[in-house]
Short mmCIF file of C-alpha atoms in Angstrom, two decimals:
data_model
loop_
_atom_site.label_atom_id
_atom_site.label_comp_id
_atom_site.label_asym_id
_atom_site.label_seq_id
_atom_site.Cartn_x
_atom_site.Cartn_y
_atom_site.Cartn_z
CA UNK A 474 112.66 93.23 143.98
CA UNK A 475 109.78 95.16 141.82
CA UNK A 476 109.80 95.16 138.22
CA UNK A 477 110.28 98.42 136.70
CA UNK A 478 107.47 100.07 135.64
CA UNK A 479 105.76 99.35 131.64
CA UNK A 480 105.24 102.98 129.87
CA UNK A 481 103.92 103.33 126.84
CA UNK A 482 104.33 105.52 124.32
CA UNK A 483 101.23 105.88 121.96
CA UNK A 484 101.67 107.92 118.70
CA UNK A 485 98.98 108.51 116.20
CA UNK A 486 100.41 109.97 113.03
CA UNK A 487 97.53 111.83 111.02
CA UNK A 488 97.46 113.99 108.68
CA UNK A 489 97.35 117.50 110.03
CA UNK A 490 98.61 116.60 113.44
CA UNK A 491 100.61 113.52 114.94
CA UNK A 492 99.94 112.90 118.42
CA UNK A 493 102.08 111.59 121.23
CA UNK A 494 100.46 109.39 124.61
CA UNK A 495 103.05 108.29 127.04
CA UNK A 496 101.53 106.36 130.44
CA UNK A 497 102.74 104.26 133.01
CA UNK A 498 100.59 100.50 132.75
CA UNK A 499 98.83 99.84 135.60
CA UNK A 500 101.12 96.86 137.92
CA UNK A 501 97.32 95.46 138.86
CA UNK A 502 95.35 94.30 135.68
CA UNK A 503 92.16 96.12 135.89
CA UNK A 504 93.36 99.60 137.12
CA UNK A 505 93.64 102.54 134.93
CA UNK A 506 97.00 103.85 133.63
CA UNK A 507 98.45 106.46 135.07
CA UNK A 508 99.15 109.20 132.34
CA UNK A 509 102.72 110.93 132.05
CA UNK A 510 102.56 113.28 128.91
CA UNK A 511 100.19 114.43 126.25
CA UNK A 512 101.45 116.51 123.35
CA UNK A 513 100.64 117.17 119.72
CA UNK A 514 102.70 118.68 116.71
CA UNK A 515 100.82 120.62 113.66
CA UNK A 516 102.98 118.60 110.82
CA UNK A 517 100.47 119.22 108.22
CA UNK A 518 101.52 116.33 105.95
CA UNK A 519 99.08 116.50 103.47
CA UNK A 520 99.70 120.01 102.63
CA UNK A 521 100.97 120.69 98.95
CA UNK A 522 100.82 116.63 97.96
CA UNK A 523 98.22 114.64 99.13
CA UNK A 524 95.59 115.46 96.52
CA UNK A 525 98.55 114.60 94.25
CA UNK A 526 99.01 111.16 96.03
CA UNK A 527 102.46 112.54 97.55
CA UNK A 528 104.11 113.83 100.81
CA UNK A 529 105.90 116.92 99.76
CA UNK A 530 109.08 117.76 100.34
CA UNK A 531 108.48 119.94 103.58
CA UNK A 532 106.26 118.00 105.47
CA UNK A 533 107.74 114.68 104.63
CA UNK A 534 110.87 116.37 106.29
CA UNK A 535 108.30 118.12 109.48
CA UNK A 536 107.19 114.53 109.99
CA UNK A 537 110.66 113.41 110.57
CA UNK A 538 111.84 116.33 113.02
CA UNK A 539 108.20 115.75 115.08
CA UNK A 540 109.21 112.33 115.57
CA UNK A 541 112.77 113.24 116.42
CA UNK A 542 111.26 115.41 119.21
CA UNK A 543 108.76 112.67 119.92
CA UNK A 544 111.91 110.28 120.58
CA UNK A 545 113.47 112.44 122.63
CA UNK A 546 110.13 112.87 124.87
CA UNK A 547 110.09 109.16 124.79
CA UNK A 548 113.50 108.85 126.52
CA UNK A 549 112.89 111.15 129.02
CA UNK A 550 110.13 109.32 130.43
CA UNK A 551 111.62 105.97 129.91
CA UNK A 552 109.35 104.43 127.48
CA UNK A 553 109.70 100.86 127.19
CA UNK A 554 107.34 100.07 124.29
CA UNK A 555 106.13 101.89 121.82
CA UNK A 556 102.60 101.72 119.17
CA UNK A 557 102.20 103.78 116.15
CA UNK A 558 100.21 104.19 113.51
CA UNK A 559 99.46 105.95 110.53
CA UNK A 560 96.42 107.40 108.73
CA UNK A 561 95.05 108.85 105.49
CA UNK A 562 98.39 110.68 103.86
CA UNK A 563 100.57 107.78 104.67
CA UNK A 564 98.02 105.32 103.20
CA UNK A 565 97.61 106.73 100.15
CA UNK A 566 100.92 108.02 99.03
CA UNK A 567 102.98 106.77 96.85
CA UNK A 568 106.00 107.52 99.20
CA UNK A 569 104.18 106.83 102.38
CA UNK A 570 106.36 103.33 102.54
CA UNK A 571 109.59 105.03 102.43
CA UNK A 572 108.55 107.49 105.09
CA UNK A 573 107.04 104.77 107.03
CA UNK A 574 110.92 102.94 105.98
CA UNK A 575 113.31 106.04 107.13
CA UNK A 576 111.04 106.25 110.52
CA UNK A 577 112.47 103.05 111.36
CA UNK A 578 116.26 103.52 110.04
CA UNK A 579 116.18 106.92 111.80
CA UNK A 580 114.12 106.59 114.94
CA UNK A 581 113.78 102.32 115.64
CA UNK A 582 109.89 103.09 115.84
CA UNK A 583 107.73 100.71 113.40
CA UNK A 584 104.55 101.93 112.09
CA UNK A 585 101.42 100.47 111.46
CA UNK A 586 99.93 102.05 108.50
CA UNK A 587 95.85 101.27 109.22
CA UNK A 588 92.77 100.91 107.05
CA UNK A 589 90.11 103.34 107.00
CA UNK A 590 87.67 100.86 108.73
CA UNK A 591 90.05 100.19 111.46
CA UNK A 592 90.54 104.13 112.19
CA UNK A 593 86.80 103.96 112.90
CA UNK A 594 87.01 101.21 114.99
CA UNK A 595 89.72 102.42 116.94
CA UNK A 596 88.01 106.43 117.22
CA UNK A 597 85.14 104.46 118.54
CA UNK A 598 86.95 102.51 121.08
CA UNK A 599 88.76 106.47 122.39
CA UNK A 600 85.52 108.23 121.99
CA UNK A 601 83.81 105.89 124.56
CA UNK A 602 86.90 106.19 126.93
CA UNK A 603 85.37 110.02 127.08
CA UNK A 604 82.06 110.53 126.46
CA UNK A 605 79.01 108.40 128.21
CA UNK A 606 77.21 107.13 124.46
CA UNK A 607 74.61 105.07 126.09
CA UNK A 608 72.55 103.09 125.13
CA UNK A 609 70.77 105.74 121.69
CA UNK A 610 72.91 105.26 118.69
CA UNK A 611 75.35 108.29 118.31
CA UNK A 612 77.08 109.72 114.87
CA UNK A 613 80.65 109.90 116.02
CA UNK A 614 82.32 111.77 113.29
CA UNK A 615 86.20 112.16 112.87
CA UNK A 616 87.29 114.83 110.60
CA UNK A 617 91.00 114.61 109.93
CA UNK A 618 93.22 115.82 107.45
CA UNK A 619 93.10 113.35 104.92
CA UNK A 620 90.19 110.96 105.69
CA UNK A 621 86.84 112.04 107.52
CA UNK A 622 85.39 108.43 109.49
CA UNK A 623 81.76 108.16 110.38
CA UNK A 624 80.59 105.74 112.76
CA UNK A 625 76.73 104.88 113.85
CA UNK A 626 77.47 103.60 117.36
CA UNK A 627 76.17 103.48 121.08
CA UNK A 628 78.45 102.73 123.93
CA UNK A 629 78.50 98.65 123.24
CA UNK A 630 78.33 98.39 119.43
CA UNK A 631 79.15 99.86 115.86
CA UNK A 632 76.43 99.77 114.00
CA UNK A 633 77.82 100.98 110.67
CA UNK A 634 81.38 102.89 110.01
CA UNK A 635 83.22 104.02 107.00
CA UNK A 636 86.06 106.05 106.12
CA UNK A 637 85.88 108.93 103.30
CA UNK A 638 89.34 109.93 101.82
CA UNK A 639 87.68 113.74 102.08
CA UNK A 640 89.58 115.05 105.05
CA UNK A 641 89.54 118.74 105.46
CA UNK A 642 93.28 119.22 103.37
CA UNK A 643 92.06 117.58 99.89
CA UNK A 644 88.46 119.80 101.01
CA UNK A 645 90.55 123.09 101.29
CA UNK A 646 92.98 122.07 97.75
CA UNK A 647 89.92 121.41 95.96
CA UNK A 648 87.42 124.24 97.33
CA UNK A 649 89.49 126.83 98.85
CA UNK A 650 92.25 127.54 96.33
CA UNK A 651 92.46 131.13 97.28
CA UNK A 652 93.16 130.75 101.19
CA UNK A 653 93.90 134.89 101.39
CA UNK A 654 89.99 135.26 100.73
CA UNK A 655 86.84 135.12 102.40
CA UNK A 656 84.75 131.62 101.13
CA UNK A 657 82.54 132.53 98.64
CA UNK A 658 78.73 130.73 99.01
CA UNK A 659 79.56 129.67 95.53
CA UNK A 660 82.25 127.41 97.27
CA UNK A 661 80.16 126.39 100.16
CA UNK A 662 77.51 125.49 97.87
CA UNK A 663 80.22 123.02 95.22
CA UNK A 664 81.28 121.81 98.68
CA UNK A 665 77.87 120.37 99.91
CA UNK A 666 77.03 119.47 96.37
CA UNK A 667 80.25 117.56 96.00
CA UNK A 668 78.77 115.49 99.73
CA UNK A 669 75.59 115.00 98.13
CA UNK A 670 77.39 113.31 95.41
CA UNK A 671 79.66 111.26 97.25
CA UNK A 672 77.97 110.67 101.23
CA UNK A 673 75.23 108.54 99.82
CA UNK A 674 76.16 105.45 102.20
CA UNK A 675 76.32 108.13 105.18
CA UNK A 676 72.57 109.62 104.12
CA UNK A 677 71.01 105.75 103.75
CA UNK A 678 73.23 104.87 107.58
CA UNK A 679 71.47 107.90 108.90
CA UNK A 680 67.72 107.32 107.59
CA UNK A 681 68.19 103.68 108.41
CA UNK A 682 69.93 103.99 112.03
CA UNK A 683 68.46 107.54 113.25
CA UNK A 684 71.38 108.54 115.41
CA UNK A 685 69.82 111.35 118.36
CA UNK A 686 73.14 113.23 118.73
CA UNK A 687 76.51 113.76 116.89
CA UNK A 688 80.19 113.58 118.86
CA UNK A 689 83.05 114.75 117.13
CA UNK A 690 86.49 113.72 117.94
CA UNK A 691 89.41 115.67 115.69
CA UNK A 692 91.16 118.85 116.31
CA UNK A 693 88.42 120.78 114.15
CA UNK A 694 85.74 120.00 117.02
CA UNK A 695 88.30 120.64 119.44
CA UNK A 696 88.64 124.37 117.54
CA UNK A 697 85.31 125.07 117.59
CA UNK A 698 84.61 124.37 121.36
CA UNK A 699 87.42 126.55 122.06
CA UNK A 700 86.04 129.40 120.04
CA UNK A 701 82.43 128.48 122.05
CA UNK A 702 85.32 129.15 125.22
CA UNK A 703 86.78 132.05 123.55
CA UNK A 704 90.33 131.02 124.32
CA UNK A 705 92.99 128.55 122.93
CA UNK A 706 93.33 125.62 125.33
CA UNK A 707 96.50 123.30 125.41
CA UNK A 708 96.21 119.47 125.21
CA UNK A 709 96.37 119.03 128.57
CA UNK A 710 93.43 121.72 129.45
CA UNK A 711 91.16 119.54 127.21
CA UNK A 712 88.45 118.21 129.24
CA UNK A 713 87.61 114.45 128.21
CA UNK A 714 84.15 115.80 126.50
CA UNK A 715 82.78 119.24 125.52
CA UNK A 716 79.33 120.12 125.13
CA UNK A 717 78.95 122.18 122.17
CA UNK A 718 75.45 124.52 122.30
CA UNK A 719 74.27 124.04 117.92
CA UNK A 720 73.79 128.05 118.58
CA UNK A 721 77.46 128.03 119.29
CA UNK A 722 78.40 125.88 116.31
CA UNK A 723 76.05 128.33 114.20
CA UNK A 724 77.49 131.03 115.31
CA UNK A 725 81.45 130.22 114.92
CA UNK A 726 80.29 128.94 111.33
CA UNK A 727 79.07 132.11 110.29
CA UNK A 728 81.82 134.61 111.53
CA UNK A 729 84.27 131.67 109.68
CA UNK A 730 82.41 132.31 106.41
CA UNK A 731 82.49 136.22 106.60
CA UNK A 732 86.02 136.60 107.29
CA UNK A 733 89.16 136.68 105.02
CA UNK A 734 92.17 134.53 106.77
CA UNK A 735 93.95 137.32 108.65
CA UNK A 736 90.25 138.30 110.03
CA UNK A 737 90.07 134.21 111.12
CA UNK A 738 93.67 134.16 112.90
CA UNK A 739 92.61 136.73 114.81
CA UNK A 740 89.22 134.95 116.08
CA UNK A 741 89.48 133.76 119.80
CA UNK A 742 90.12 130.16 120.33
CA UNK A 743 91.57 129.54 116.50
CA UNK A 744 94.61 127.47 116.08
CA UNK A 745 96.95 129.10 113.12
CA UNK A 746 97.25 126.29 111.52
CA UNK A 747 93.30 125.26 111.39
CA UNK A 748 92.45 129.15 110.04
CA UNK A 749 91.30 127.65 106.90
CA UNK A 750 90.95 124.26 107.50
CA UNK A 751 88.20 125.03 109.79
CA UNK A 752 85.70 126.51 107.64
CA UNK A 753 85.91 123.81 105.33
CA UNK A 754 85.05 120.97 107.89
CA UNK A 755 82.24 123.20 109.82
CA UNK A 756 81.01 123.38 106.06
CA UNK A 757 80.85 119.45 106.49
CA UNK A 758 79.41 119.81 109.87
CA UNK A 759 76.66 122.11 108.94
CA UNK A 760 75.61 119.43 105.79
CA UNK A 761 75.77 116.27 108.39
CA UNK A 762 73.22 118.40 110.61
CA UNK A 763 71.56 119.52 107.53
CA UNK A 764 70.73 115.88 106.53
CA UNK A 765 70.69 114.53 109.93
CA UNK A 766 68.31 116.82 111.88
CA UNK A 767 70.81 116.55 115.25
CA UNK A 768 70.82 118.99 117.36
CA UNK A 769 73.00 118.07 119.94
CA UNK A 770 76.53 118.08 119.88
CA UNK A 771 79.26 116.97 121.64
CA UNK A 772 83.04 116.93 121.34
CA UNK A 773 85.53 114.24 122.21
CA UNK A 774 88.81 114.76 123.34
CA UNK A 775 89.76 111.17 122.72
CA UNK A 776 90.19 109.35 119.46
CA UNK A 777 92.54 107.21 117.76
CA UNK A 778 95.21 106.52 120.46
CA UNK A 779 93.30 106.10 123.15
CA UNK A 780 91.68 103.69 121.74
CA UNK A 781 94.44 101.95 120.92
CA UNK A 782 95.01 101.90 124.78
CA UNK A 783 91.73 100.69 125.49
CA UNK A 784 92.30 98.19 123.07
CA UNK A 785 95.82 97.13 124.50
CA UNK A 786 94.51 97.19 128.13
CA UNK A 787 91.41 94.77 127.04
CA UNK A 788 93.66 92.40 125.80
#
């Protein structure tokens, strides 16, 4: 008689988006998993709270109808064990722990609310699942919603990592309080001021280390490659890794920074939901290749969960 097959749900709760993984485990130890669904929700938790240290009302309750769907996904495809973590919101606010609490009353799923430095451990473990690093010492840069994690890596070893609670929603509540507008160079400029002031241990990794190329793995790299496309693509028309021309990333940049918000909605390739966020994390990009001197970009469609996968299936 076979055993029924393991599948594994894998769900990555950040702070803009949570993330769902379901695959099948391989019956022969060494063989890759066999993948059944990929899917992401826009729940936006930090919005309205997380510079205040909360979750607000309305995404506290988004979080908790995502997951209900998640669940139900779950079900469906007959998950028999499930990992998930949280990220920046839930690790800072004060009512992360009875969010983290009702998940489990509600749904039976426990949560693993990580540390910064494990995030970048974990991003670098996905990012390697997708993009050849090497043997040259990459920047692999996460920008989420709540925390942006910088790791100095090549494909066999972290060099240096460390997570900034500067994601691209306390960015947009402290630079961008009028999201109607176009952003003034007045805000660009407090923006890159404000990294000068506080990405000191990411200037002295970078002078020390020299990394040749940058890879970014969040949904804001994801954006921009799609606007390189010119279309929206769905989670499952991701490729594993982009290549992302700088003249591209130059070019996206500046039609971002001339545009009010309705102007940005309508830009091909732009995610609602990132219309603002966007501008103020290719503001960080531009300062990282400012300081840096890269030139080459790539994006990662991996991250978090799957290395949380790659983790599991070492072990």
């Amino acid at each position: 008689m076979h055993a029924s097959p393991r599948r594994l749900a894998l769900i990555d709760m950040g702070t803009n988006t949570f993330h769902l993984l379901i695959v099948e485990l391989p019956a022969v130890p060494g063989q890759p998993p066999r993948e059944l669904l990929r899917t992401k929700a826009g729940v936006r938790l930090g919005e309205g709270g997380i510079s205040r240290g909360e979750i607000a009302p309305e995404p506290y309750a988004r979080a908790l109808h995502t997951l209900a769907g998640f669940k139900e996904e779950m079900e469906l495809h007959g998950v028999t064990q499930v990992r998930a973590t949280a990220t920046s919101a839930m690790r800072v606010a004060r009512n992360g722990p009875a969010l983290v609490r009702e998940i489990v009353g509600q749904f039976g799923i426990e949560v693993e609310v990580i540390a910064g430095r494990r995030e970048a451990e974990l991003i670098w473990k996905g990012v390697r699942q997708a993009v050849p690093l090497g043997p040259e010492r990459q920047l692999i840069v996460d920008i989420g919603g709540g925390s942006v994690e910088f790791i100095v890596a090549n494909d066999h070893e972290i060099f240096w990592k460390q997570s900034f609670e500067l994601g691209a929603q306390r960015l947009l509540d402290q630079f961008f309080p009028d999201p109607s507008g176009v952003f003034p160079a007045v805000a660009v400029a407090a923006e890159q001021a404000y990294f000068d002031t506080v990405l000191g241990p990411l200037v002295a990794a970078i002078t020390e280390l020299k990394p040749v190329g940058l890879v970014g793995a969040s949904g804001s790299f994801d954006s921009l490659a799609d606007m390189q496309l010119g279309r929206l693509r769905t989670e499952k028309e991701l490729p594993p890794r982009t290549e992302l021309a700088l003249s591209s990333f130059q070019h996206s940049y500046a039609q971002l920074l001339s545009r009010d918000h309705a102007q940005r909605l309508a830009l091909p390739g732009i995610l609602p939901m990132r219309a603002d966020m966007l501008v103020v994390a290719a503001v960080l990009i531009d300062w990282v290749l400012g300081i840096s001197g890269i030139t080459q970009i790539q994006t990662s469609a991996f991250a978090l969960k799957e290395g949380l996968l790659a983790e599991m299936l070492e072990g």
